[in-house]
Tab-separated table of C-alpha atoms and ligand atoms in Angstrom:
chain	number	residue	atom	x	y	z
A	1	MET	CA	45.208	35.717	47.562
A	2	ILE	CA	43.547	34.188	45.606
A	3	THR	CA	43.361	30.453	45.449
A	4	ARG	CA	43.393	28.469	41.992
A	5	ARG	CA	39.475	28.014	42.146
A	6	SER	CA	38.128	31.450	42.621
A	7	ALA	CA	40.020	32.362	39.710
A	8	LEU	CA	38.494	30.045	37.508
A	9	GLY	CA	35.604	31.499	38.884
A	10	VAL	CA	36.304	34.906	37.494
A	11	ALA	CA	37.472	33.217	34.138
A	12	VAL	CA	34.576	31.169	33.305
A	13	ALA	CA	31.600	32.367	33.078
A	14	THR	CA	31.841	34.236	29.979
A	15	THR	CA	28.737	33.833	27.655
A	16	GLY	CA	25.797	34.576	30.972
A	17	VAL	CA	24.220	37.316	31.337
A	18	GLY	CA	24.110	38.304	35.373
A	19	LEU	CA	25.248	34.814	36.353
A	20	THR	CA	24.231	34.512	40.241
A	21	GLY	CA	27.078	32.458	42.273
A	22	ALA	CA	24.547	29.530	42.092
A	23	GLY	CA	24.562	29.392	38.957
A	24	LEU	CA	28.451	29.525	38.122
A	25	ALA	CA	28.835	26.502	40.375
A	26	PRO	CA	28.361	23.113	37.632
A	27	LEU	CA	30.305	25.833	35.458
A	28	VAL	CA	32.976	25.454	37.938
A	29	ALA	CA	33.126	21.768	38.425
A	30	ALA	CA	32.304	21.083	34.680
A	31	HIS	CA	35.567	22.811	33.860
A	32	MET	CA	37.641	21.476	36.744
A	33	THR	CA	36.944	18.201	35.530
A	34	ALA	CA	37.097	18.405	32.128
A	35	GLY	CA	40.560	20.873	32.182
A	36	PRO	CA	41.307	23.869	30.372
A	37	ALA	CA	40.346	24.619	27.569
A	38	THR	CA	43.684	25.872	26.253
A	39	GLY	CA	46.632	24.847	27.732
A	40	THR	CA	48.422	27.342	30.016
A	41	ALA	CA	46.060	30.167	30.002
A	42	PRO	CA	44.197	29.333	33.486
A	43	THR	CA	47.431	28.921	35.036
A	44	ALA	CA	48.945	32.523	34.109
A	45	LEU	CA	44.836	34.110	34.763
A	46	ALA	CA	45.546	32.584	38.339
A	47	ALA	CA	49.268	33.747	38.742
A	48	ALA	CA	47.650	36.854	37.216
A	49	VAL	CA	45.505	37.765	39.854
A	50	GLU	CA	47.851	37.053	42.458
A	51	LYS	CA	47.759	40.425	44.845
A	52	PHE	CA	50.533	42.839	45.224
A	53	ARG	CA	52.930	41.493	42.671
A	54	ARG	CA	53.121	44.757	40.488
A	55	PRO	CA	53.696	48.436	40.438
A	56	MET	CA	50.733	50.514	40.124
A	57	ARG	CA	51.188	52.624	37.778
A	58	LEU	CA	50.783	56.551	37.790
A	59	LEU	CA	48.787	57.521	34.970
A	60	PRO	CA	50.716	59.594	32.486
A	61	VAL	CA	50.234	63.729	31.965
A	62	LYS	CA	49.073	64.617	28.614
A	63	ARG	CA	50.457	67.423	26.411
A	64	PRO	CA	48.916	69.959	25.170
A	65	LEU	CA	49.687	69.671	21.366
A	66	GLY	CA	49.882	73.788	21.862
A	67	ASN	CA	47.938	76.813	22.458
A	68	THR	CA	46.440	79.428	20.804
A	69	GLY	CA	47.573	82.253	23.532
A	70	ARG	CA	43.955	81.889	24.997
A	71	SER	CA	43.515	77.499	25.301
A	72	ASP	CA	45.639	74.909	25.404
A	73	VAL	CA	44.598	72.583	22.359
A	74	TYR	CA	44.856	68.708	22.827
A	75	VAL	CA	44.459	66.626	20.129
A	76	MET	CA	43.209	62.595	21.342
A	77	THR	CA	42.895	59.772	19.120
A	78	MET	CA	40.164	57.133	20.332
A	79	LYS	CA	42.045	53.255	19.516
A	80	PRO	CA	41.615	50.013	20.003
A	81	ALA	CA	44.942	49.201	21.203
A	82	ARG	CA	46.332	46.010	23.899
A	83	ALA	CA	47.337	46.090	27.385
A	84	GLU	CA	49.149	44.291	29.389
A	85	ILE	CA	46.403	44.091	32.644
A	86	LEU	CA	47.376	40.502	33.796
A	87	PRO	CA	51.029	40.055	33.861
A	88	GLY	CA	52.277	38.066	30.133
A	89	ILE	CA	48.891	38.587	28.591
A	90	GLN	CA	47.767	41.059	26.539
A	91	THR	CA	43.913	42.239	26.160
A	92	ASP	CA	42.318	43.645	23.431
A	93	VAL	CA	41.125	47.562	24.804
A	94	LEU	CA	39.688	50.852	23.652
A	95	THR	CA	41.069	53.418	24.604
A	96	TYR	CA	41.930	57.469	24.376
A	97	ASP	CA	45.438	57.249	22.744
A	98	GLY	CA	46.521	54.345	23.277
A	99	HIS	CA	46.719	54.069	27.224
A	100	PHE	CA	44.116	51.799	29.396
A	101	PRO	CA	42.871	54.014	31.484
A	102	GLY	CA	43.395	56.832	29.600
A	103	PRO	CA	45.812	59.631	30.375
A	104	VAL	CA	44.921	62.434	32.464
A	105	ILE	CA	44.778	65.845	31.704
A	106	ARG	CA	45.757	68.741	33.433
A	107	ALA	CA	44.000	71.812	33.619
A	108	ARG	CA	43.299	75.479	34.698
A	109	THR	CA	40.359	77.775	36.014
A	110	GLY	CA	39.997	80.738	33.889
A	111	ARG	CA	42.216	79.061	30.528
A	112	PRO	CA	40.048	77.260	28.335
A	113	VAL	CA	40.856	73.595	27.044
A	114	VAL	CA	39.892	72.535	23.400
A	115	ILE	CA	40.359	69.015	22.897
A	116	ARG	CA	39.817	67.324	18.947
A	117	GLN	CA	38.374	64.010	19.631
A	118	ARG	CA	39.805	61.506	16.881
A	119	ASN	CA	37.095	58.369	16.618
A	120	ARG	CA	39.462	55.725	14.777
A	121	LEU	CA	37.154	52.795	16.429
A	122	THR	CA	34.960	50.911	14.746
A	123	VAL	CA	31.789	52.213	17.149
A	124	PRO	CA	30.396	55.343	17.847
A	125	THR	CA	31.002	57.593	20.662
A	126	ALA	CA	30.461	60.881	22.370
A	127	VAL	CA	33.165	62.393	25.134
A	128	HIS	CA	31.409	64.204	28.063
A	129	LEU	CA	34.008	65.766	30.609
A	130	HIS	CA	31.838	64.623	33.829
A	131	GLY	CA	31.239	67.446	36.198
A	132	ALA	CA	31.959	70.075	33.892
A	133	SER	CA	30.250	72.990	33.024
A	134	VAL	CA	29.889	73.096	29.284
A	135	ARG	CA	27.833	74.829	25.939
A	136	PRO	CA	25.535	71.639	25.369
A	137	ASP	CA	27.470	70.963	22.067
A	138	SER	CA	30.968	70.138	24.120
A	139	ASP	CA	29.130	68.026	26.424
A	140	GLY	CA	28.808	65.046	24.830
A	141	ASP	CA	25.713	64.389	24.519
A	142	PRO	CA	24.270	60.571	23.814
A	143	MET	CA	22.983	61.800	20.825
A	144	ASP	CA	25.501	63.851	19.089
A	145	VAL	CA	28.280	61.157	18.659
A	146	ILE	CA	31.436	61.140	16.769
A	147	GLU	CA	31.104	58.244	14.418
A	148	PRO	CA	34.115	56.178	13.505
A	149	GLY	CA	36.796	57.885	11.247
A	150	ALA	CA	35.253	60.854	12.254
A	151	ASP	CA	36.654	64.148	14.669
A	152	ARG	CA	34.957	66.207	16.830
A	153	VAL	CA	35.946	69.167	19.008
A	154	TYR	CA	35.253	69.854	22.003
A	155	HIS	CA	35.164	72.972	23.789
A	156	TYR	CA	35.558	73.427	27.844
A	157	PRO	CA	35.375	77.021	29.100
A	158	ASN	CA	37.051	76.197	32.825
A	159	ARG	CA	34.975	78.763	34.112
A	160	GLN	CA	34.585	76.936	37.180
A	161	SER	CA	36.033	76.302	40.271
A	162	HIS	CA	38.946	73.283	41.051
A	163	ALA	CA	37.185	70.124	40.392
A	164	PRO	CA	38.376	66.723	40.052
A	165	LEU	CA	36.832	65.878	36.694
A	166	TRP	CA	36.300	62.982	34.392
A	167	PHE	CA	36.179	62.193	30.843
A	168	HIS	CA	34.553	59.036	29.064
A	169	ASP	CA	32.765	57.719	26.506
A	170	HIS	CA	28.441	58.782	26.350
A	171	ALA	CA	27.512	57.167	23.170
A	172	HIS	CA	23.507	56.358	23.866
A	173	HIS	CA	23.322	52.397	24.240
A	174	LEU	CA	26.851	51.945	24.016
A	175	GLU	CA	28.811	54.177	26.839
A	176	ALA	CA	28.797	50.709	29.302
A	177	GLU	CA	30.606	48.558	27.217
A	178	ASN	CA	32.541	51.161	25.841
A	179	VAL	CA	33.843	52.813	29.451
A	180	TYR	CA	34.190	49.256	30.458
A	181	ARG	CA	36.130	48.495	27.555
A	182	GLY	CA	38.687	51.418	28.746
A	183	LEU	CA	37.435	54.667	27.367
A	184	SER	CA	37.734	57.095	30.224
A	185	GLY	CA	40.373	59.498	31.622
A	186	SER	CA	40.940	62.121	34.333
A	187	TYR	CA	40.401	65.903	34.019
A	188	LEU	CA	42.107	67.552	36.776
A	189	LEU	CA	40.599	71.196	36.732
A	190	THR	CA	42.698	73.793	39.276
A	191	ASP	CA	42.344	77.326	40.608
A	192	ASP	CA	44.032	79.706	42.636
A	193	THR	CA	42.095	78.335	45.818
A	194	GLU	CA	43.619	75.059	45.480
A	195	ARG	CA	46.689	76.147	44.607
A	196	SER	CA	47.339	78.279	47.316
A	197	LEU	CA	47.232	75.158	50.157
A	198	PRO	CA	50.085	73.494	50.986
A	199	LEU	CA	48.565	70.279	50.335
A	200	PRO	CA	51.001	66.967	49.214
A	201	ALA	CA	51.781	68.104	45.698
A	202	GLY	CA	54.151	66.691	42.762
A	203	ARG	CA	55.000	62.781	43.382
A	204	TYR	CA	52.886	63.124	46.594
A	205	GLU	CA	49.634	63.323	44.675
A	206	ALA	CA	48.216	60.597	42.508
A	207	VAL	CA	45.112	59.624	40.880
A	208	ILE	CA	43.686	56.166	41.648
A	209	ALA	CA	41.195	54.982	39.260
A	210	LEU	CA	39.870	52.170	40.558
A	211	ARG	CA	37.368	49.696	38.547
A	212	ASP	CA	36.068	46.095	38.572
A	213	ALA	CA	36.510	43.890	35.125
A	214	ARG	CA	36.025	40.554	34.391
A	215	PHE	CA	38.250	38.371	32.172
A	216	ASP	CA	38.351	35.132	30.681
A	217	GLU	CA	40.806	32.112	30.263
A	218	GLN	CA	42.738	33.895	27.182
A	219	GLY	CA	42.458	37.317	29.782
A	220	ARG	CA	39.789	38.655	27.751
A	221	LEU	CA	37.909	41.658	28.861
A	222	VAL	CA	34.268	39.776	29.205
A	223	TYR	CA	31.597	42.198	28.201
A	224	ALA	CA	27.910	41.213	29.587
A	225	MET	CA	25.186	43.422	30.610
A	226	GLY	CA	24.746	43.645	34.337
A	227	ASP	CA	26.829	40.895	34.922
A	228	ARG	CA	27.736	40.556	38.522
A	229	GLY	CA	30.782	38.801	38.393
A	230	ARG	CA	33.503	41.270	37.729
A	231	ASN	CA	35.269	40.782	40.424
A	232	THR	CA	38.807	41.888	39.626
A	233	ILE	CA	40.025	45.220	41.059
A	234	LEU	CA	42.224	47.237	38.461
A	235	THR	CA	43.856	50.385	39.585
A	236	ASN	CA	44.843	52.278	37.206
A	237	GLY	CA	44.591	49.268	34.765
A	238	VAL	CA	46.749	46.855	37.003
A	239	PRO	CA	44.681	44.872	39.237
A	240	TYR	CA	45.855	44.752	42.874
A	241	PRO	CA	48.919	46.531	42.514
A	242	TYR	CA	51.470	47.989	45.698
A	243	PHE	CA	52.513	51.490	45.413
A	244	GLU	CA	55.146	52.366	46.862
A	245	VAL	CA	55.191	55.461	49.214
A	246	ALA	CA	57.701	57.534	51.911
A	247	ALA	CA	56.745	57.712	54.747
A	248	ARG	CA	54.656	61.401	54.184
A	249	LYS	CA	51.455	62.314	53.446
A	250	TYR	CA	49.897	61.493	49.926
A	251	ARG	CA	46.877	62.874	48.482
A	252	LEU	CA	45.190	60.645	46.422
A	253	ARG	CA	42.640	61.831	43.617
A	254	LEU	CA	40.439	58.611	43.984
A	255	LEU	CA	38.483	58.100	41.196
A	256	ASN	CA	35.300	55.024	40.705
A	257	ALA	CA	35.161	54.546	37.571
A	258	SER	CA	32.926	51.435	37.270
A	259	ASN	CA	30.244	50.518	35.575
A	260	GLN	CA	28.205	49.932	38.513
A	261	ARG	CA	30.583	48.765	41.460
A	262	ARG	CA	30.479	50.780	44.372
A	263	PHE	CA	33.273	50.756	47.117
A	264	GLU	CA	33.828	51.791	50.712
A	265	LEU	CA	37.654	51.755	50.923
A	266	ARG	CA	39.460	51.445	54.252
A	267	LEU	CA	42.832	51.202	55.455
A	268	ALA	CA	43.100	47.474	56.740
A	269	ASP	CA	44.265	49.143	60.012
A	270	GLY	CA	41.428	50.829	60.372
A	271	GLY	CA	43.869	54.227	60.548
A	272	PRO	CA	42.329	57.501	59.300
A	273	LEU	CA	42.050	58.885	56.041
A	274	VAL	CA	41.145	62.306	55.545
A	275	GLN	CA	38.947	63.272	53.056
A	276	ILE	CA	39.438	67.652	51.797
A	277	GLY	CA	37.612	66.741	48.688
A	278	SER	CA	34.141	65.117	46.641
A	279	ASP	CA	33.339	65.629	43.277
A	280	GLY	CA	33.241	69.394	42.349
A	281	GLY	CA	36.573	69.989	44.545
A	282	LEU	CA	37.530	70.767	47.884
A	283	LEU	CA	35.416	70.447	51.257
A	284	PRO	CA	34.869	73.355	53.452
A	285	ALA	CA	36.803	71.245	55.599
A	286	PRO	CA	38.614	68.198	56.142
A	287	HIS	CA	36.740	65.105	57.223
A	288	THR	CA	38.625	62.588	59.320
A	289	THR	CA	37.103	59.402	58.751
A	290	ASP	CA	37.841	55.777	58.772
A	291	ARG	CA	36.445	55.240	55.353
A	292	VAL	CA	35.407	56.369	52.130
A	293	LEU	CA	32.307	55.382	50.089
A	294	MET	CA	32.322	56.165	46.504
A	295	SER	CA	29.419	54.806	44.187
A	296	ALA	CA	30.121	54.497	40.178
A	297	GLY	CA	31.429	57.904	38.303
A	298	GLU	CA	32.214	59.760	42.411
A	299	ARG	CA	35.521	60.503	42.902
A	300	ALA	CA	37.004	61.027	46.235
A	301	ASP	CA	40.151	63.690	47.154
A	302	VAL	CA	42.257	62.418	50.109
A	303	VAL	CA	44.627	62.463	52.361
A	304	VAL	CA	46.958	59.490	54.070
A	305	ASP	CA	49.858	60.362	56.355
A	306	PHE	CA	52.088	57.071	55.777
A	307	SER	CA	54.468	58.570	58.663
A	308	ARG	CA	52.625	56.987	60.589
A	309	TYR	CA	53.625	53.564	59.346
A	310	PRO	CA	57.615	52.296	59.530
A	311	VAL	CA	59.590	52.675	56.222
A	312	GLY	CA	59.125	48.335	55.772
A	313	SER	CA	55.804	48.256	56.397
A	314	SER	CA	53.055	47.735	54.722
A	315	VAL	CA	49.536	48.591	54.541
A	316	VAL	CA	46.367	47.292	52.738
A	317	LEU	CA	43.318	49.500	50.971
A	318	LYS	CA	40.342	47.122	51.364
A	319	ASN	CA	37.296	46.832	50.199
A	320	THR	CA	34.802	46.103	52.457
A	321	THR	CA	31.030	47.133	50.208
A	322	GLY	CA	29.904	44.912	47.480
A	323	SER	CA	29.489	41.811	45.438
A	324	GLY	CA	31.716	38.966	44.913
A	325	PRO	CA	33.860	37.107	46.911
A	326	VAL	CA	36.018	38.668	49.405
A	327	GLU	CA	39.331	37.456	48.500
A	328	GLU	CA	38.717	38.926	45.148
A	329	ILE	CA	36.694	42.453	46.103
A	330	GLY	CA	37.617	42.717	49.388
A	331	GLU	CA	41.297	44.012	48.759
A	332	VAL	CA	42.421	47.159	46.364
A	333	LEU	CA	45.773	48.196	46.655
A	334	ARG	CA	48.635	47.402	48.973
A	335	PHE	CA	50.541	50.796	50.416
A	336	ASP	CA	54.605	49.660	50.821
A	337	VAL	CA	56.232	51.905	52.883
A	338	VAL	CA	59.592	52.143	51.616
A	339	ARG	CA	61.829	55.613	52.720
A	340	THR	CA	61.749	57.942	54.955
A	341	ALA	CA	60.895	62.170	53.057
A	342	ASP	CA	60.680	65.366	54.337
A	343	ASP	CA	57.055	66.504	54.255
A	344	PRO	CA	56.239	69.929	54.349
A	345	SER	CA	52.745	69.487	52.814
A	346	GLU	CA	49.608	70.336	55.819
A	347	ILE	CA	46.285	70.199	55.923
A	348	PRO	CA	44.718	73.911	56.927
A	349	ALA	CA	41.475	73.061	59.264
A	350	ARG	CA	39.450	75.630	56.637
A	351	LEU	CA	39.786	74.732	53.310
A	352	ARG	CA	37.506	76.492	51.143
A	353	SER	CA	34.289	78.488	51.236
A	354	LEU	CA	31.213	77.549	48.995
A	355	PRO	CA	29.187	80.186	47.475
A	356	PRO	CA	26.140	80.452	49.579
A	357	LEU	CA	22.813	78.783	48.492
A	358	PRO	CA	19.961	81.189	46.909
A	359	ARG	CA	16.740	80.668	47.936
A	360	PRO	CA	15.382	77.743	45.396
A	361	ASP	CA	12.453	79.123	43.027
A	362	VAL	CA	11.368	75.403	42.305
A	363	GLU	CA	11.226	72.472	43.819
A	364	ARG	CA	10.927	68.983	41.795
A	365	GLU	CA	10.454	65.023	42.661
A	366	VAL	CA	12.494	62.689	40.708
A	367	ALA	CA	11.982	59.208	41.220
A	368	LEU	CA	14.280	56.365	40.042
A	369	ARG	CA	13.363	53.122	39.350
A	370	MET	CA	13.807	49.614	37.984
A	371	ASP	CA	12.206	46.139	37.289
A	372	GLU	CA	13.996	43.572	39.612
A	373	GLY	CA	14.325	40.694	37.989
A	374	GLY	CA	12.929	39.904	34.610
A	375	GLU	CA	15.359	38.817	31.374
A	376	HIS	CA	16.133	41.816	29.999
A	377	PRO	CA	14.473	44.488	33.423
A	378	GLY	CA	13.869	48.150	32.929
A	379	ALA	CA	15.400	50.715	33.914
A	380	TYR	CA	13.437	54.657	34.444
A	381	ILE	CA	13.271	57.438	35.335
A	382	ASP	CA	9.573	58.589	37.104
A	383	GLU	CA	8.548	55.402	35.780
A	384	LYS	CA	9.398	56.669	32.031
A	385	VAL	CA	12.194	55.337	30.268
A	386	TYR	CA	15.034	57.775	28.467
A	387	ASP	CA	14.006	58.877	25.050
A	388	PRO	CA	16.463	62.174	23.692
A	389	GLY	CA	13.557	63.313	21.915
A	390	ARG	CA	11.147	64.278	25.403
A	391	VAL	CA	12.144	67.533	27.848
A	392	ASP	CA	11.882	66.023	31.602
A	393	ALA	CA	12.210	68.542	33.300
A	394	ALA	CA	12.112	72.737	31.742
A	395	VAL	CA	14.524	74.022	33.777
A	396	ARG	CA	14.274	78.559	33.632
A	397	PHE	CA	17.976	79.429	32.813
A	398	GLY	CA	19.434	81.689	36.001
A	399	THR	CA	17.616	80.027	38.775
A	400	SER	CA	17.502	77.737	41.476
A	401	GLU	CA	15.991	74.443	42.546
A	402	ILE	CA	15.610	71.675	44.700
A	403	TRP	CA	15.276	67.950	43.453
A	404	THR	CA	14.099	65.704	45.871
A	405	VAL	CA	15.518	62.300	44.182
A	406	THR	CA	14.169	58.883	45.324
A	407	ASN	CA	15.845	55.539	44.891
A	408	ALA	CA	11.553	53.556	44.464
A	409	ASN	CA	13.393	50.170	44.655
A	410	ALA	CA	13.832	47.999	47.562
A	411	ARG	CA	16.893	46.117	46.622
A	412	ALA	CA	18.587	47.903	43.660
A	413	GLU	CA	21.206	50.500	44.427
A	414	HIS	CA	21.406	53.672	42.400
A	415	ASN	CA	23.025	57.441	41.909
A	416	PHE	CA	22.325	60.030	40.501
A	417	HIS	CA	24.932	62.430	38.159
A	418	MET	CA	22.956	65.882	36.702
A	419	HIS	CA	24.950	66.720	33.479
A	420	LEU	CA	26.126	70.832	33.651
A	421	VAL	CA	25.617	71.961	37.582
A	422	GLN	CA	27.735	70.773	40.864
A	423	PHE	CA	24.877	70.650	43.193
A	424	ARG	CA	24.977	70.726	46.848
A	425	VAL	CA	23.680	67.626	48.914
A	426	LEU	CA	20.888	69.473	51.581
A	427	GLU	CA	19.789	66.340	52.950
A	428	ARG	CA	20.373	62.401	53.192
A	429	GLY	CA	17.306	60.616	54.450
A	430	GLY	CA	16.246	63.841	55.879
A	431	ARG	CA	19.561	64.209	57.658
A	432	PRO	CA	22.104	67.009	56.819
A	433	PRO	CA	24.577	65.504	54.542
A	434	GLU	CA	27.431	63.455	55.936
A	435	PRO	CA	30.538	65.700	56.041
A	436	GLY	CA	32.202	63.728	52.803
A	437	GLU	CA	28.910	65.305	51.297
A	438	THR	CA	28.911	68.610	51.835
A	439	GLY	CA	31.024	70.078	48.674
A	440	LEU	CA	30.081	70.376	45.480
A	441	LYS	CA	28.384	67.031	44.355
A	442	ASP	CA	27.975	65.768	40.667
A	443	THR	CA	27.138	62.437	41.724
A	444	VAL	CA	25.257	61.186	44.869
A	445	PHE	CA	24.516	57.418	45.885
A	446	LEU	CA	20.865	56.388	46.400
A	447	ALA	CA	20.595	53.199	48.785
A	448	PRO	CA	17.160	51.615	48.450
A	449	GLY	CA	14.239	52.920	49.428
A	450	GLU	CA	16.664	56.111	50.223
A	451	THR	CA	15.831	60.269	49.450
A	452	VAL	CA	18.166	63.107	48.622
A	453	ARG	CA	17.685	66.486	48.564
A	454	LEU	CA	19.708	68.562	46.726
A	455	GLN	CA	19.729	71.917	45.165
A	456	ALA	CA	21.400	72.889	42.217
A	457	VAL	CA	21.596	77.068	40.120
A	458	PHE	CA	21.158	76.850	36.147
A	459	ASP	CA	22.855	80.203	35.790
A	460	THR	CA	25.513	78.753	33.217
A	461	TYR	CA	24.314	77.680	29.972
A	462	ARG	CA	21.145	76.600	28.282
A	463	GLY	CA	20.057	73.702	26.058
A	464	HIS	CA	19.461	70.228	26.292
A	465	TYR	CA	21.413	68.324	28.914
A	466	VAL	CA	21.015	64.673	30.509
A	467	TYR	CA	20.217	63.529	34.369
A	468	HIS	CA	20.469	59.716	35.025
A	469	CYS	CA	21.629	56.696	37.423
A	470	HIS	CA	25.928	56.756	37.128
A	471	MET	CA	25.754	52.423	37.382
A	472	PHE	CA	25.986	52.841	33.718
A	473	GLU	CA	23.926	49.780	32.849
A	474	HIS	CA	21.124	51.508	33.933
A	475	GLY	CA	21.497	54.140	32.383
A	476	VAL	CA	21.342	52.035	29.302
A	477	ARG	CA	18.375	50.425	30.462
A	478	GLY	CA	16.471	53.826	30.509
A	479	MET	CA	17.195	55.253	33.669
A	480	MET	CA	18.378	58.356	32.141
A	481	ALA	CA	16.214	61.724	31.518
A	482	THR	CA	16.740	65.526	29.812
A	483	MET	CA	16.430	68.388	30.995
A	484	HIS	CA	16.026	71.831	29.303
A	485	ILE	CA	17.442	74.968	30.342
A	486	ARG	CA	16.221	78.235	28.710
B	1	C2O	CU1	29.567	60.791	34.007
B	1	C2O	CU2	26.363	61.333	32.013
B	1	C2O	O1	27.830	61.134	32.645
B	2	CU	CU1	28.799	63.873	33.542
B	3	CU	CU1	20.643	52.657	38.811
């Protein structure tokens, strides 16, 4: 349970960028003696971050406005809103359609989706469908923004196989704060392969978007670049909710929508998690594990069988990695098993087959590095800061490449995301990938000093696309580059 002191700790440091624990201590002490600046807010906030007091929200599924016969057409409005994230407190957020986080779009392979995005915010935005294969002019490139008051139509052909995609802001230098303040949503692309499987579905399937945040005493979202004090963990926009489940299997579509934070999720009793999918859809075969790792931007598709818990019992989803006090970041949500239910669902031993990898035509190396320390640390790909006018990798259309990506830092974590493609992880640290990384991926974690080899095929669209570290604040600082497929 969160103590008043730690709740204040969350609330106090509103000014510093990347304050360390040591830097916080005097502030907290002064605050404790001087008393709160406003009468009731700290108490309210302390109660607010008390765990497992509120139900998990299910994200709304957005309905198409209509269809043109061939495609589903949506209109979405980016607008400011107030969300009740902490009980009884209205927090200003940036939203897609007023929802924090954004809605879920359900799409089908072979059926295009067209979305008119209306920017009614005071900042430029760019909407990127993460993990999707789309033409450059619908990719939400950092430089291809929607000005405040303007509209933009994005075309999503959905020619790829099923995948749990997500959309988020990508406006150059603004994406980190825009996403932090709420501009992210889910896009579940399905296909016949996936639909033919007897996996848990309907009310037994839930999108679970996780992220961290920091609130001040008034319950405002505090944004500071590189802030290591975002120690309130939100699940679908609610801190530490409970989720009432039946004693049967559930399919949890997990997304890490944090700016930087990585999660290592476990059931508190060490019970099994069956990972069935990752960024690019189902794994070839289910993988039973006791933990699921997700760096920022990654997705994990996990089945949990709650029939092993008696009705009336609970199990907490824990997080066992990352910075912050364990009482704040160590627990994510609680599953409360409240009833029995029939369970006709099954997890087949084979989930899908992946296309064989062609012989690679080209191999290249990519190094991610940032300055460790300093007031405005630079961040680089191949020692260069992102320059949208520069092509960093010229790729021949129709070819396949192996990219050997290295985290050149001794202490900092990174990850690596490519637009346009779903790639395959060939090796991590010289060894074959763990089972959870044997499917299609668009984002991979890189521990300090670690190297990952991946292979992608560039046979869908030509043009300029970015690749970058998906810890948004590293990207903003320059850890981003451009490939030109031609
Ligand atoms: Cu989700 Cu360019 O990224
Ligand atoms: Cu992306
Ligand atoms: Cu990084």
